[in-house]
PDB file of C-alpha atoms in Angstrom:
ATOM      1  CA  UNK A   1     -36.418 -95.692   1.283  1.00  0.00           C
ATOM      2  CA  UNK A   2     -33.158 -95.493   3.095  1.00  0.00           C
ATOM      3  CA  UNK A   3     -31.163 -97.381   0.363  1.00  0.00           C
ATOM      4  CA  UNK A   4     -29.790 -94.523  -1.753  1.00  0.00           C
ATOM      5  CA  UNK A   5     -26.217 -93.299  -1.998  1.00  0.00           C
ATOM      6  CA  UNK A   6     -25.186 -89.644  -1.597  1.00  0.00           C
ATOM      7  CA  UNK A   7     -26.102 -89.002  -5.303  1.00  0.00           C
ATOM      8  CA  UNK A   8     -29.654 -90.327  -4.817  1.00  0.00           C
ATOM      9  CA  UNK A   9     -28.922 -93.526  -6.811  1.00  0.00           C
ATOM     10  CA  UNK A  10     -30.020 -96.901  -5.496  1.00  0.00           C
ATOM     11  CA  UNK A  11     -27.291 -98.686  -3.640  1.00  0.00           C
ATOM     12  CA  UNK A  12     -26.791-102.311  -2.848  1.00  0.00           C
ATOM     13  CA  UNK A  13     -28.827-102.931   0.275  1.00  0.00           C
ATOM     14  CA  UNK A  14     -27.821-105.141   3.137  1.00  0.00           C
ATOM     15  CA  UNK A  15     -29.087-108.630   3.858  1.00  0.00           C
ATOM     16  CA  UNK A  16     -32.462-108.719   5.589  1.00  0.00           C
ATOM     17  CA  UNK A  17     -32.029-112.272   6.855  1.00  0.00           C
ATOM     18  CA  UNK A  18     -30.737-111.410  10.300  1.00  0.00           C
ATOM     19  CA  UNK A  19     -32.499-110.201  13.414  1.00  0.00           C
ATOM     20  CA  UNK A  20     -30.973-106.729  13.386  1.00  0.00           C
ATOM     21  CA  UNK A  21     -30.830-104.011  10.698  1.00  0.00           C
ATOM     22  CA  UNK A  22     -27.274-102.767  11.064  1.00  0.00           C
ATOM     23  CA  UNK A  23     -27.886 -99.967   8.620  1.00  0.00           C
ATOM     24  CA  UNK A  24     -30.817 -98.473  10.524  1.00  0.00           C
ATOM     25  CA  UNK A  25     -30.280 -99.587  14.080  1.00  0.00           C
ATOM     26  CA  UNK A  26     -33.526-101.467  14.722  1.00  0.00           C
ATOM     27  CA  UNK A  27     -34.735-105.096  14.448  1.00  0.00           C
ATOM     28  CA  UNK A  28     -35.359-106.133  10.875  1.00  0.00           C
ATOM     29  CA  UNK A  29     -38.897-106.962  11.734  1.00  0.00           C
ATOM     30  CA  UNK A  30     -39.482-103.369  12.731  1.00  0.00           C
ATOM     31  CA  UNK A  31     -37.394-101.550  10.062  1.00  0.00           C
ATOM     32  CA  UNK A  32     -39.743 -99.348   8.132  1.00  0.00           C
ATOM     33  CA  UNK A  33     -36.846 -97.935   6.093  1.00  0.00           C
ATOM     34  CA  UNK A  34     -36.185-101.417   4.593  1.00  0.00           C
ATOM     35  CA  UNK A  35     -39.841-102.654   4.270  1.00  0.00           C
ATOM     36  CA  UNK A  36     -42.563-100.605   2.561  1.00  0.00           C
ATOM     37  CA  UNK A  37     -45.117-102.883   4.260  1.00  0.00           C
ATOM     38  CA  UNK A  38     -43.744-102.115   7.753  1.00  0.00           C
ATOM     39  CA  UNK A  39     -43.573 -98.401   6.743  1.00  0.00           C
ATOM     40  CA  UNK A  40     -47.277 -98.501   5.743  1.00  0.00           C
ATOM     41  CA  UNK A  41     -48.156 -99.934   9.182  1.00  0.00           C
ATOM     42  CA  UNK A  42     -46.308 -97.127  11.010  1.00  0.00           C
ATOM     43  CA  UNK A  43     -47.935 -94.491   8.762  1.00  0.00           C
ATOM     44  CA  UNK A  44     -51.379 -95.989   9.408  1.00  0.00           C
ATOM     45  CA  UNK A  45     -50.803 -95.646  13.132  1.00  0.00           C
ATOM     46  CA  UNK A  46     -49.747 -91.989  12.612  1.00  0.00           C
ATOM     47  CA  UNK A  47     -46.200 -92.791  13.661  1.00  0.00           C
ATOM     48  CA  UNK A  48     -44.218 -91.077  10.927  1.00  0.00           C
ATOM     49  CA  UNK A  49     -41.560 -88.354  10.712  1.00  0.00           C
ATOM     50  CA  UNK A  50     -42.317 -86.624   7.372  1.00  0.00           C
ATOM     51  CA  UNK A  51     -39.110 -84.612   7.557  1.00  0.00           C
ATOM     52  CA  UNK A  52     -36.807 -87.669   7.761  1.00  0.00           C
ATOM     53  CA  UNK A  53     -39.105 -90.259   6.071  1.00  0.00           C
ATOM     54  CA  UNK A  54     -39.119 -92.886   8.809  1.00  0.00           C
ATOM     55  CA  UNK A  55     -41.271 -93.755  11.797  1.00  0.00           C
ATOM     56  CA  UNK A  56     -41.197 -90.903  14.419  1.00  0.00           C
ATOM     57  CA  UNK A  57     -40.526 -93.620  17.065  1.00  0.00           C
ATOM     58  CA  UNK A  58     -37.367 -94.733  15.044  1.00  0.00           C
ATOM     59  CA  UNK A  59     -36.272 -91.147  14.063  1.00  0.00           C
ATOM     60  CA  UNK A  60     -32.897 -90.986  15.816  1.00  0.00           C
ATOM     61  CA  UNK A  61     -32.349 -87.564  14.298  1.00  0.00           C
ATOM     62  CA  UNK A  62     -35.409 -85.981  16.116  1.00  0.00           C
ATOM     63  CA  UNK A  63     -35.221 -88.341  19.046  1.00  0.00           C
ATOM     64  CA  UNK A  64     -31.603 -89.316  19.801  1.00  0.00           C
ATOM     65  CA  UNK A  65     -32.817 -91.063  22.984  1.00  0.00           C
ATOM     66  CA  UNK A  66     -34.615 -93.626  20.835  1.00  0.00           C
ATOM     67  CA  UNK A  67     -31.295 -94.895  19.535  1.00  0.00           C
ATOM     68  CA  UNK A  68     -30.325 -95.787  23.091  1.00  0.00           C
ATOM     69  CA  UNK A  69     -33.660 -97.600  23.590  1.00  0.00           C
ATOM     70  CA  UNK A  70     -33.078 -99.791  20.515  1.00  0.00           C
ATOM     71  CA  UNK A  71     -29.391-100.225  21.406  1.00  0.00           C
ATOM     72  CA  UNK A  72     -30.492-101.642  24.773  1.00  0.00           C
ATOM     73  CA  UNK A  73     -32.680-104.280  22.965  1.00  0.00           C
ATOM     74  CA  UNK A  74     -29.610-105.259  20.950  1.00  0.00           C
ATOM     75  CA  UNK A  75     -27.427-105.482  24.050  1.00  0.00           C
ATOM     76  CA  UNK A  76     -29.995-107.386  26.003  1.00  0.00           C
ATOM     77  CA  UNK A  77     -30.231-110.072  23.241  1.00  0.00           C
ATOM     78  CA  UNK A  78     -26.588-110.247  22.088  1.00  0.00           C
ATOM     79  CA  UNK A  79     -24.606-108.923  25.102  1.00  0.00           C
ATOM     80  CA  UNK A  80     -22.659-106.305  23.109  1.00  0.00           C
ATOM     81  CA  UNK A  81     -23.212-102.905  21.687  1.00  0.00           C
ATOM     82  CA  UNK A  82     -24.807-102.609  18.271  1.00  0.00           C
ATOM     83  CA  UNK A  83     -23.125-101.179  15.160  1.00  0.00           C
ATOM     84  CA  UNK A  84     -23.781 -97.462  14.703  1.00  0.00           C
ATOM     85  CA  UNK A  85     -26.695 -96.920  12.372  1.00  0.00           C
ATOM     86  CA  UNK A  86     -26.691 -94.528   9.429  1.00  0.00           C
ATOM     87  CA  UNK A  87     -28.579 -91.336  10.351  1.00  0.00           C
ATOM     88  CA  UNK A  88     -29.159 -89.866   6.917  1.00  0.00           C
TER      89      UNK A  88
END
């Protein structure tokens, strides 16, 4: 999930080696859009936005304030603003 282009075709995904998922705006270790295993954990807890296919707690479409919370984590660790995540 989260790695398709506008035509619904799989696109090259980013590296998952770093601490931060630039594409989705959360730490890689919490990125359910990149990891089916992490997604399953969120779903098991009942934390899932069915409309946007991501954890509700990471759904920046439904909860724009969450983007600021994650951005604050990035800024606290790296001392600068994070890259803008993709919202689709």
